N, CA, C and O atoms as a GROMACS GRO file, in nm:
protein
  496
    1MET      N    1   1.959  -2.437  -2.536
    1MET     CA    2   1.878  -2.334  -2.472
    1MET      C    3   1.913  -2.199  -2.533
    1MET      O    4   2.030  -2.165  -2.548
    2THR      N    5   1.812  -2.124  -2.567
    2THR     CA    6   1.832  -1.991  -2.622
    2THR      C    7   1.850  -1.891  -2.509
    2THR      O    8   1.813  -1.920  -2.395
    3SER      N    9   1.904  -1.776  -2.540
    3SER     CA   10   1.924  -1.676  -2.435
    3SER      C   11   1.802  -1.583  -2.427
    3SER      O   12   1.810  -1.465  -2.461
    4LYS      N   13   1.692  -1.639  -2.383
    4LYS     CA   14   1.570  -1.561  -2.362
    4LYS      C   15   1.583  -1.481  -2.234
    4LYS      O   16   1.659  -1.518  -2.144
    5THR      N   17   1.509  -1.371  -2.226
    5THR     CA   18   1.515  -1.284  -2.109
    5THR      C   19   1.392  -1.307  -2.022
    5THR      O   20   1.279  -1.310  -2.070
    6ILE      N   21   1.418  -1.323  -1.892
    6ILE     CA   22   1.312  -1.339  -1.793
    6ILE      C   23   1.325  -1.227  -1.691
    6ILE      O   24   1.432  -1.203  -1.636
    7LEU      N   25   1.214  -1.159  -1.666
    7LEU     CA   26   1.207  -1.056  -1.563
    7LEU      C   27   1.140  -1.117  -1.440
    7LEU      O   28   1.030  -1.171  -1.449
    8VAL      N   29   1.208  -1.107  -1.326
    8VAL     CA   30   1.152  -1.157  -1.200
    8VAL      C   31   1.118  -1.036  -1.114
    8VAL      O   32   1.202  -0.950  -1.087
    9ILE      N   33   0.991  -1.030  -1.070
    9ILE     CA   34   0.945  -0.921  -0.983
    9ILE      C   35   0.898  -0.985  -0.853
    9ILE      O   36   0.796  -1.055  -0.851
   10ASP      N   37   0.972  -0.960  -0.746
   10ASP     CA   38   0.940  -1.018  -0.615
   10ASP      C   39   1.001  -0.930  -0.508
   10ASP      O   40   1.112  -0.880  -0.524
   11ASP      N   41   0.929  -0.910  -0.398
   11ASP     CA   42   0.980  -0.825  -0.291
   11ASP      C   43   1.076  -0.898  -0.198
   11ASP      O   44   1.137  -0.835  -0.111
   12GLU      N   45   1.091  -1.028  -0.213
   12GLU     CA   46   1.181  -1.106  -0.127
   12GLU      C   47   1.317  -1.122  -0.195
   12GLU      O   48   1.329  -1.183  -0.302
   13GLN      N   49   1.419  -1.064  -0.132
   13GLN     CA   50   1.554  -1.066  -0.190
   13GLN      C   51   1.607  -1.207  -0.210
   13GLN      O   52   1.678  -1.233  -0.308
   14ASP      N   53   1.575  -1.299  -0.119
   14ASP     CA   54   1.624  -1.436  -0.134
   14ASP      C   55   1.562  -1.505  -0.256
   14ASP      O   56   1.628  -1.585  -0.322
   15ILE      N   57   1.437  -1.476  -0.285
   15ILE     CA   58   1.372  -1.531  -0.405
   15ILE      C   59   1.438  -1.472  -0.530
   15ILE      O   60   1.467  -1.546  -0.624
   16LEU      N   61   1.460  -1.342  -0.531
   16LEU     CA   62   1.527  -1.279  -0.645
   16LEU      C   63   1.664  -1.340  -0.668
   16LEU      O   64   1.700  -1.372  -0.781
   17PHE      N   65   1.740  -1.357  -0.560
   17PHE     CA   66   1.874  -1.414  -0.572
   17PHE      C   67   1.868  -1.557  -0.625
   17PHE      O   68   1.942  -1.592  -0.717
   18MET      N   69   1.780  -1.638  -0.568
   18MET     CA   70   1.770  -1.779  -0.608
   18MET      C   71   1.728  -1.791  -0.755
   18MET      O   72   1.786  -1.870  -0.830
   19LEU      N   73   1.629  -1.714  -0.796
   19LEU     CA   74   1.584  -1.721  -0.935
   19LEU      C   75   1.688  -1.665  -1.031
   19LEU      O   76   1.708  -1.719  -1.140
   20ASP      N   77   1.754  -1.558  -0.992
   20ASP     CA   78   1.859  -1.501  -1.076
   20ASP      C   79   1.968  -1.605  -1.101
   20ASP      O   80   2.006  -1.630  -1.216
   21LYS      N   81   2.018  -1.665  -0.995
   21LYS     CA   82   2.125  -1.765  -1.010
   21LYS      C   83   2.077  -1.890  -1.082
   21LYS      O   84   2.143  -1.938  -1.174
   22GLY      N   85   1.962  -1.943  -1.039
   22GLY     CA   86   1.911  -2.068  -1.097
   22GLY      C   87   1.876  -2.056  -1.244
   22GLY      O   88   1.910  -2.144  -1.323
   23LEU      N   89   1.808  -1.949  -1.281
   23LEU     CA   90   1.768  -1.933  -1.421
   23LEU      C   91   1.886  -1.893  -1.510
   23LEU      O   92   1.889  -1.929  -1.628
   24THR      N   93   1.981  -1.820  -1.454
   24THR     CA   94   2.102  -1.789  -1.529
   24THR      C   95   2.178  -1.918  -1.562
   24THR      O   96   2.228  -1.934  -1.673
   25LEU      N   97   2.185  -2.009  -1.465
   25LEU     CA   98   2.250  -2.138  -1.490
   25LEU      C   99   2.175  -2.219  -1.594
   25LEU      O  100   2.235  -2.303  -1.661
   26GLN      N  101   2.046  -2.195  -1.610
   26GLN     CA  102   1.965  -2.264  -1.711
   26GLN      C  103   1.980  -2.198  -1.849
   26GLN      O  104   1.923  -2.246  -1.947
   27GLY      N  105   2.056  -2.089  -1.857
   27GLY     CA  106   2.083  -2.025  -1.985
   27GLY      C  107   2.001  -1.901  -2.015
   27GLY      O  108   2.007  -1.849  -2.126
   28TYR      N  109   1.925  -1.852  -1.918
   28TYR     CA  110   1.842  -1.734  -1.939
   28TYR      C  111   1.917  -1.608  -1.899
   28TYR      O  112   2.005  -1.611  -1.813
   29ARG      N  113   1.881  -1.497  -1.963
   29ARG     CA  114   1.922  -1.364  -1.917
   29ARG      C  115   1.816  -1.323  -1.816
   29ARG      O  116   1.697  -1.324  -1.850
   30VAL      N  117   1.855  -1.288  -1.695
   30VAL     CA  118   1.760  -1.260  -1.588
   30VAL      C  119   1.771  -1.114  -1.544
   30VAL      O  120   1.879  -1.064  -1.515
   31LEU      N  121   1.657  -1.048  -1.539
   31LEU     CA  122   1.644  -0.913  -1.484
   31LEU      C  123   1.562  -0.924  -1.358
   31LEU      O  124   1.472  -1.008  -1.350
   32THR      N  125   1.589  -0.841  -1.258
   32THR     CA  126   1.513  -0.848  -1.134
   32THR      C  127   1.465  -0.709  -1.090
   32THR      O  128   1.530  -0.608  -1.116
   33ALA      N  129   1.350  -0.709  -1.024
   33ALA     CA  130   1.296  -0.588  -0.962
   33ALA      C  131   1.233  -0.630  -0.830
   33ALA      O  132   1.167  -0.733  -0.823
   34ASP      N  133   1.253  -0.550  -0.726
   34ASP     CA  134   1.200  -0.586  -0.594
   34ASP      C  135   1.069  -0.516  -0.561
   34ASP      O  136   1.024  -0.519  -0.446
   35ASN      N  137   1.007  -0.453  -0.661
   35ASN     CA  138   0.875  -0.393  -0.641
   35ASN      C  139   0.805  -0.379  -0.776
   35ASN      O  140   0.868  -0.384  -0.881
   36GLY      N  141   0.674  -0.362  -0.770
   36GLY     CA  142   0.595  -0.357  -0.891
   36GLY      C  143   0.626  -0.241  -0.983
   36GLY      O  144   0.632  -0.258  -1.105
   37ALA      N  145   0.647  -0.123  -0.926
   37ALA     CA  146   0.673  -0.004  -1.009
   37ALA      C  147   0.802  -0.020  -1.090
   37ALA      O  148   0.804   0.009  -1.209
   38ASP      N  149   0.908  -0.067  -1.024
   38ASP     CA  150   1.034  -0.088  -1.095
   38ASP      C  151   1.019  -0.201  -1.197
   38ASP      O  152   1.077  -0.195  -1.306
   39GLY      N  153   0.942  -0.303  -1.164
   39GLY     CA  154   0.918  -0.412  -1.256
   39GLY      C  155   0.846  -0.366  -1.382
   39GLY      O  156   0.880  -0.409  -1.492
   40LEU      N  157   0.748  -0.278  -1.366
   40LEU     CA  158   0.676  -0.224  -1.482
   40LEU      C  159   0.769  -0.146  -1.573
   40LEU      O  160   0.762  -0.158  -1.696
   41LYS      N  161   0.858  -0.065  -1.513
   41LYS     CA  162   0.955   0.012  -1.592
   41LYS      C  163   1.047  -0.081  -1.670
   41LYS      O  164   1.072  -0.061  -1.789
   42LEU      N  165   1.099  -0.183  -1.600
   42LEU     CA  166   1.189  -0.277  -1.667
   42LEU      C  167   1.119  -0.353  -1.779
   42LEU      O  168   1.177  -0.374  -1.886
   43ALA      N  169   0.995  -0.393  -1.756
   43ALA     CA  170   0.919  -0.465  -1.858
   43ALA      C  171   0.903  -0.379  -1.983
   43ALA      O  172   0.919  -0.427  -2.095
   44GLN      N  173   0.873  -0.252  -1.964
   44GLN     CA  174   0.855  -0.161  -2.077
   44GLN      C  175   0.987  -0.140  -2.151
   44GLN      O  176   0.990  -0.141  -2.274
   45GLN      N  177   1.095  -0.121  -2.077
   45GLN     CA  178   1.226  -0.092  -2.138
   45GLN      C  179   1.287  -0.214  -2.205
   45GLN      O  180   1.341  -0.204  -2.315
   46GLU      N  181   1.280  -0.328  -2.139
   46GLU     CA  182   1.355  -0.446  -2.183
   46GLU      C  183   1.275  -0.547  -2.266
   46GLU      O  184   1.334  -0.630  -2.335
   47GLN      N  185   1.142  -0.542  -2.261
   47GLN     CA  186   1.058  -0.635  -2.335
   47GLN      C  187   1.101  -0.780  -2.313
   47GLN      O  188   1.139  -0.849  -2.408
   48PRO      N  189   1.095  -0.828  -2.187
   48PRO     CA  190   1.139  -0.967  -2.160
   48PRO      C  191   1.047  -1.068  -2.228
   48PRO      O  192   0.935  -1.036  -2.268
   49ASP      N  193   1.097  -1.190  -2.242
   49ASP     CA  194   1.019  -1.297  -2.303
   49ASP      C  195   0.915  -1.353  -2.208
   49ASP      O  196   0.810  -1.402  -2.251
   50THR      N  197   0.943  -1.345  -2.078
   50THR     CA  198   0.854  -1.395  -1.974
   50THR      C  199   0.873  -1.310  -1.849
   50THR      O  200   0.981  -1.257  -1.825
   51ILE      N  201   0.766  -1.298  -1.770
   51ILE     CA  202   0.775  -1.229  -1.642
   51ILE      C  203   0.732  -1.326  -1.533
   51ILE      O  204   0.626  -1.388  -1.542
   52ILE      N  205   0.815  -1.340  -1.431
   52ILE     CA  206   0.781  -1.418  -1.312
   52ILE      C  207   0.744  -1.316  -1.205
   52ILE      O  208   0.824  -1.229  -1.170
   53LEU      N  209   0.622  -1.326  -1.154
   53LEU     CA  210   0.564  -1.220  -1.073
   53LEU      C  211   0.509  -1.275  -0.942
   53LEU      O  212   0.424  -1.364  -0.943
   54ASP      N  213   0.557  -1.220  -0.832
   54ASP     CA  214   0.504  -1.256  -0.700
   54ASP      C  215   0.362  -1.199  -0.686
   54ASP      O  216   0.336  -1.087  -0.730
   55VAL      N  217   0.273  -1.276  -0.627
   55VAL     CA  218   0.135  -1.231  -0.609
   55VAL      C  219   0.125  -1.129  -0.497
   55VAL      O  220   0.064  -1.023  -0.515
   56ALA      N  221   0.183  -1.159  -0.380
   56ALA     CA  222   0.167  -1.074  -0.262
   56ALA      C  223   0.292  -0.988  -0.242
   56ALA      O  224   0.396  -1.036  -0.198
   57MET      N  225   0.278  -0.860  -0.275
   57MET     CA  226   0.386  -0.764  -0.254
   57MET      C  227   0.325  -0.637  -0.196
   57MET      O  228   0.208  -0.607  -0.222
   58PRO      N  229   0.402  -0.561  -0.117
   58PRO     CA  230   0.350  -0.436  -0.064
   58PRO      C  231   0.337  -0.330  -0.173
   58PRO      O  232   0.400  -0.340  -0.278
   59GLU      N  233   0.257  -0.231  -0.149
   59GLU     CA  234   0.233  -0.117  -0.237
   59GLU      C  235   0.160  -0.155  -0.365
   59GLU      O  236   0.048  -0.109  -0.387
   60MET      N  237   0.219  -0.236  -0.450
   60MET     CA  238   0.154  -0.279  -0.574
   60MET      C  239   0.168  -0.431  -0.582
   60MET      O  240   0.278  -0.483  -0.603
   61ASP      N  241   0.057  -0.503  -0.566
   61ASP     CA  242   0.066  -0.649  -0.567
   61ASP      C  243   0.073  -0.704  -0.710
   61ASP      O  244   0.058  -0.630  -0.807
   62GLY      N  245   0.096  -0.834  -0.720
   62GLY     CA  246   0.112  -0.898  -0.850
   62GLY      C  247  -0.006  -0.879  -0.945
   62GLY      O  248   0.015  -0.844  -1.061
   63PRO      N  249  -0.131  -0.901  -0.899
   63PRO     CA  250  -0.244  -0.879  -0.989
   63PRO      C  251  -0.253  -0.735  -1.042
   63PRO      O  252  -0.291  -0.713  -1.156
   64GLU      N  253  -0.217  -0.638  -0.958
   64GLU     CA  254  -0.218  -0.499  -1.004
   64GLU      C  255  -0.109  -0.476  -1.109
   64GLU      O  256  -0.133  -0.408  -1.209
   65VAL      N  257   0.009  -0.532  -1.085
   65VAL     CA  258   0.117  -0.522  -1.183
   65VAL      C  259   0.073  -0.586  -1.315
   65VAL      O  260   0.093  -0.529  -1.422
   66ALA      N  261   0.013  -0.704  -1.306
   66ALA     CA  262  -0.033  -0.775  -1.426
   66ALA      C  263  -0.137  -0.692  -1.502
   66ALA      O  264  -0.135  -0.689  -1.625
   67THR      N  265  -0.225  -0.627  -1.430
   67THR     CA  266  -0.326  -0.542  -1.494
   67THR      C  267  -0.259  -0.430  -1.574
   67THR      O  268  -0.297  -0.403  -1.688
   68HIS      N  269  -0.160  -0.365  -1.513
   68HIS     CA  270  -0.087  -0.258  -1.583
   68HIS      C  271  -0.014  -0.314  -1.705
   68HIS      O  272  -0.011  -0.250  -1.810
   69LEU      N  273   0.045  -0.431  -1.690
   69LEU     CA  274   0.115  -0.493  -1.803
   69LEU      C  275   0.019  -0.520  -1.918
   69LEU      O  276   0.053  -0.497  -2.034
   70ARG      N  277  -0.101  -0.568  -1.888
   70ARG     CA  278  -0.199  -0.602  -1.990
   70ARG      C  279  -0.261  -0.478  -2.055
   70ARG      O  280  -0.309  -0.485  -2.168
   71GLU      N  281  -0.259  -0.366  -1.985
   71GLU     CA  282  -0.314  -0.241  -2.040
   71GLU      C  283  -0.216  -0.168  -2.130
   71GLU      O  284  -0.255  -0.075  -2.201
   72ASN      N  285  -0.090  -0.208  -2.128
   72ASN     CA  286   0.014  -0.141  -2.205
   72ASN      C  287   0.040  -0.218  -2.334
   72ASN      O  288   0.067  -0.338  -2.330
   73ALA      N  289   0.033  -0.152  -2.447
   73ALA     CA  290   0.053  -0.219  -2.577
   73ALA      C  291   0.190  -0.285  -2.588
   73ALA      O  292   0.203  -0.388  -2.655
   74ARG      N  293   0.292  -0.229  -2.526
   74ARG     CA  294   0.428  -0.284  -2.536
   74ARG      C  295   0.446  -0.410  -2.451
   74ARG      O  296   0.536  -0.489  -2.478
   75THR      N  297   0.363  -0.429  -2.349
   75THR     CA  298   0.385  -0.541  -2.256
   75THR      C  299   0.268  -0.639  -2.248
   75THR      O  300   0.278  -0.739  -2.178
   76ARG      N  301   0.159  -0.612  -2.316
   76ARG     CA  302   0.038  -0.694  -2.298
   76ARG      C  303   0.053  -0.839  -2.340
   76ARG      O  304  -0.018  -0.925  -2.289
   77GLU      N  305   0.143  -0.868  -2.432
   77GLU     CA  306   0.158  -1.005  -2.482
   77GLU      C  307   0.264  -1.086  -2.407
   77GLU      O  308   0.283  -1.205  -2.436
   78ILE      N  309   0.334  -1.025  -2.314
   78ILE     CA  310   0.439  -1.097  -2.241
   78ILE      C  311   0.374  -1.197  -2.145
   78ILE      O  312   0.292  -1.158  -2.062
   79PRO      N  313   0.410  -1.324  -2.156
   79PRO     CA  314   0.354  -1.424  -2.063
   79PRO      C  315   0.397  -1.397  -1.919
   79PRO      O  316   0.509  -1.352  -1.893
   80ILE      N  317   0.305  -1.426  -1.827
   80ILE     CA  318   0.331  -1.406  -1.684
   80ILE      C  319   0.318  -1.539  -1.612
   80ILE      O  320   0.224  -1.615  -1.634
   81VAL      N  321   0.414  -1.566  -1.524
   81VAL     CA  322   0.407  -1.680  -1.433
   81VAL      C  323   0.397  -1.621  -1.292
   81VAL      O  324   0.488  -1.550  -1.248
   82PHE      N  325   0.287  -1.650  -1.223
   82PHE     CA  326   0.271  -1.603  -1.087
   82PHE      C  327   0.334  -1.701  -0.989
   82PHE      O  328   0.321  -1.823  -1.005
   83LEU      N  329   0.403  -1.649  -0.889
   83LEU     CA  330   0.454  -1.727  -0.777
   83LEU      C  331   0.378  -1.682  -0.653
   83LEU      O  332   0.359  -1.563  -0.630
   84THR      N  333   0.334  -1.779  -0.573
   84THR     CA  334   0.258  -1.741  -0.455
   84THR      C  335   0.268  -1.844  -0.344
   84THR      O  336   0.281  -1.964  -0.368
   85ALA      N  337   0.260  -1.795  -0.223
   85ALA     CA  338   0.248  -1.882  -0.106
   85ALA      C  339   0.102  -1.895  -0.067
   85ALA      O  340   0.070  -1.956   0.035
   86LEU      N  341   0.012  -1.838  -0.147
   86LEU     CA  342  -0.131  -1.838  -0.115
   86LEU      C  343  -0.201  -1.967  -0.156
   86LEU      O  344  -0.314  -1.991  -0.116
   87ILE      N  345  -0.133  -2.051  -0.236
   87ILE     CA  346  -0.187  -2.184  -0.268
   87ILE      C  347  -0.083  -2.288  -0.229
   87ILE      O  348   0.036  -2.259  -0.221
   88SER      N  349  -0.130  -2.408  -0.204
   88SER     CA  350  -0.040  -2.517  -0.167
   88SER      C  351   0.007  -2.590  -0.292
   88SER      O  352  -0.046  -2.570  -0.401
   89LYS      N  353   0.107  -2.675  -0.276
   89LYS     CA  354   0.154  -2.759  -0.387
   89LYS      C  355   0.042  -2.850  -0.436
   89LYS      O  356   0.032  -2.877  -0.556
   90GLU      N  357  -0.043  -2.897  -0.344
   90GLU     CA  358  -0.155  -2.982  -0.382
   90GLU      C  359  -0.255  -2.906  -0.468
   90GLU      O  360  -0.305  -2.959  -0.568
   91GLU      N  361  -0.285  -2.782  -0.430
   91GLU     CA  362  -0.376  -2.700  -0.511
   91GLU      C  363  -0.315  -2.671  -0.647
   91GLU      O  364  -0.384  -2.673  -0.749
   92GLU      N  365  -0.186  -2.644  -0.649
   92GLU     CA  366  -0.116  -2.619  -0.775
   92GLU      C  367  -0.130  -2.741  -0.867
   92GLU      O  368  -0.160  -2.726  -0.985
   93ALA      N  369  -0.109  -2.860  -0.813
   93ALA     CA  370  -0.120  -2.982  -0.892
   93ALA      C  371  -0.263  -3.002  -0.941
   93ALA      O  372  -0.285  -3.044  -1.055
   94HIS      N  373  -0.360  -2.971  -0.857
   94HIS     CA  374  -0.501  -2.985  -0.894
   94HIS      C  375  -0.536  -2.897  -1.014
   94HIS      O  376  -0.606  -2.940  -1.106
   95TYR      N  377  -0.486  -2.774  -1.012
   95TYR     CA  378  -0.515  -2.681  -1.120
   95TYR      C  379  -0.418  -2.695  -1.237
   95TYR      O  380  -0.429  -2.623  -1.336
   96ARG      N  381  -0.324  -2.788  -1.225
   96ARG     CA  382  -0.222  -2.808  -1.328
   96ARG      C  383  -0.150  -2.678  -1.362
   96ARG      O  384  -0.128  -2.646  -1.479
   97HIS      N  385  -0.116  -2.603  -1.260
   97HIS     CA  386  -0.042  -2.478  -1.270
   97HIS      C  387  -0.124  -2.359  -1.318
   97HIS      O  388  -0.075  -2.246  -1.312
   98PHE      N  389  -0.247  -2.380  -1.364
   98PHE     CA  390  -0.324  -2.268  -1.418
   98PHE      C  391  -0.431  -2.222  -1.320
   98PHE      O  392  -0.519  -2.300  -1.283
   99VAL      N  393  -0.422  -2.097  -1.277
   99VAL     CA  394  -0.522  -2.035  -1.190
   99VAL      C  395  -0.560  -1.904  -1.256
   99VAL      O  396  -0.474  -1.821  -1.286
  100ALA      N  397  -0.688  -1.885  -1.279
  100ALA     CA  398  -0.739  -1.763  -1.343
  100ALA      C  399  -0.669  -1.736  -1.476
  100ALA      O  400  -0.633  -1.622  -1.507
  101ASN      N  401  -0.651  -1.841  -1.555
  101ASN     CA  402  -0.588  -1.834  -1.687
  101ASN      C  403  -0.443  -1.787  -1.685
  101ASN      O  404  -0.391  -1.743  -1.788
  102ASN      N  405  -0.379  -1.797  -1.572
  102ASN     CA  406  -0.237  -1.764  -1.561
  102ASN      C  407  -0.164  -1.885  -1.507
  102ASN      O  408  -0.218  -1.962  -1.427
  103ILE      N  409  -0.040  -1.902  -1.550
  103ILE     CA  410   0.040  -2.008  -1.490
  103ILE      C  411   0.075  -1.962  -1.350
  103ILE      O  412   0.126  -1.852  -1.331
  104THR      N  413   0.048  -2.047  -1.253
  104THR     CA  414   0.070  -2.013  -1.113
  104THR      C  415   0.143  -2.126  -1.045
  104THR      O  416   0.101  -2.242  -1.054
  105LEU      N  417   0.252  -2.093  -0.976
  105LEU     CA  418   0.329  -2.192  -0.901
  105LEU      C  419   0.327  -2.156  -0.754
  105LEU      O  420   0.337  -2.039  -0.716
  106ALA      N  421   0.314  -2.258  -0.672
  106ALA     CA  422   0.317  -2.237  -0.527
  106ALA      C  423   0.462  -2.226  -0.479
  106ALA      O  424   0.551  -2.293  -0.531
  107LYS      N  425   0.483  -2.140  -0.381
  107LYS     CA  426   0.612  -2.133  -0.313
  107LYS      C  427   0.608  -2.235  -0.200
  107LYS      O  428   0.502  -2.249  -0.139
  108PRO      N  429   0.713  -2.305  -0.169
  108PRO     CA  430   0.841  -2.304  -0.238
  108PRO      C  431   0.833  -2.379  -0.370
  108PRO      O  432   0.742  -2.460  -0.391
  109PHE      N  433   0.925  -2.351  -0.459
  109PHE     CA  434   0.924  -2.409  -0.593
  109PHE      C  435   1.066  -2.455  -0.626
  109PHE      O  436   1.162  -2.418  -0.559
  110ASP      N  437   1.076  -2.535  -0.728
  110ASP     CA  438   1.204  -2.584  -0.777
  110ASP      C  439   1.241  -2.503  -0.901
  110ASP      O  440   1.162  -2.495  -0.995
  111THR      N  441   1.359  -2.442  -0.902
  111THR     CA  442   1.400  -2.356  -1.013
  111THR      C  443   1.409  -2.433  -1.144
  111THR      O  444   1.372  -2.380  -1.249
  112GLU      N  445   1.458  -2.556  -1.139
  112GLU     CA  446   1.465  -2.635  -1.262
  112GLU      C  447   1.326  -2.667  -1.315
  112GLU      O  448   1.303  -2.663  -1.436
  113GLU      N  449   1.232  -2.699  -1.225
  113GLU     CA  450   1.094  -2.724  -1.266
  113GLU      C  451   1.033  -2.599  -1.329
  113GLU      O  452   0.963  -2.607  -1.429
  114LEU      N  453   1.062  -2.484  -1.270
  114LEU     CA  454   1.013  -2.357  -1.323
  114LEU      C  455   1.069  -2.334  -1.463
  114LEU      O  456   0.995  -2.297  -1.554
  115ALA      N  457   1.199  -2.356  -1.482
  115ALA     CA  458   1.261  -2.338  -1.613
  115ALA      C  459   1.199  -2.433  -1.715
  115ALA      O  460   1.173  -2.393  -1.829
  116GLU      N  461   1.175  -2.558  -1.676
  116GLU     CA  462   1.114  -2.654  -1.768
  116GLU      C  463   0.973  -2.611  -1.805
  116GLU      O  464   0.934  -2.621  -1.921
  117LEU      N  465   0.896  -2.563  -1.708
  117LEU     CA  466   0.760  -2.516  -1.733
  117LEU      C  467   0.761  -2.398  -1.830
  117LEU      O  468   0.681  -2.393  -1.923
  118ILE      N  469   0.850  -2.305  -1.807
  118ILE     CA  470   0.861  -2.187  -1.896
  118ILE      C  471   0.897  -2.233  -2.037
  118ILE      O  472   0.837  -2.189  -2.135
  119GLU      N  473   0.995  -2.320  -2.047
  119GLU     CA  474   1.042  -2.366  -2.178
  119GLU      C  475   0.934  -2.445  -2.252
  119GLU      O  476   0.916  -2.427  -2.373
  120SER      N  477   0.862  -2.531  -2.182
  120SER     CA  478   0.765  -2.617  -2.248
  120SER      C  479   0.630  -2.551  -2.275
  120SER      O  480   0.562  -2.587  -2.371
  121THR      N  481   0.591  -2.456  -2.192
  121THR     CA  482   0.457  -2.398  -2.211
  121THR      C  483   0.461  -2.258  -2.270
  121THR      O  484   0.375  -2.222  -2.351
  122ILE      N  485   0.558  -2.180  -2.232
  122ILE     CA  486   0.556  -2.039  -2.272
  122ILE      C  487   0.644  -2.013  -2.393
  122ILE      O  488   0.602  -1.948  -2.488
  123LEU      N  489   0.764  -2.064  -2.389
  123LEU     CA  490   0.860  -2.032  -2.496
  123LEU      C  491   0.862  -2.138  -2.606
  123LEU      O  492   0.945  -2.131  -2.696
  124ALA      N  493   0.772  -2.234  -2.598
  124ALA     CA  494   0.769  -2.343  -2.697
  124ALA      C  495   0.731  -2.292  -2.834
  124ALA      O  496   0.724  -2.370  -2.929
   0.00000   0.00000   0.00000
């Protein structure tokens, strides 16, 4: 496993903690932000290999953050994985993880499954 950098943007501290620990154990360098504005700053400064982005957050939601990322020349090519409680595991399976041309995983999720998905689809 290479030491790729993953930025996690989620307003839930337990999700940030779980992904930080789980993905670090998988060999990734993990950066975290608990809101969209801080996540955008980190993405611009650090140029992560992948961004894991919560869909439903206060103030600036995931789709808005993604729009800003895509409008910025420094961050537009960074792959995004959306995490959401707005779809079920069954819906996720039906869409094979892809919703609106983005990889989307339903919460709750398995950190190892997430790491495998990132490695096989995004960082391959």
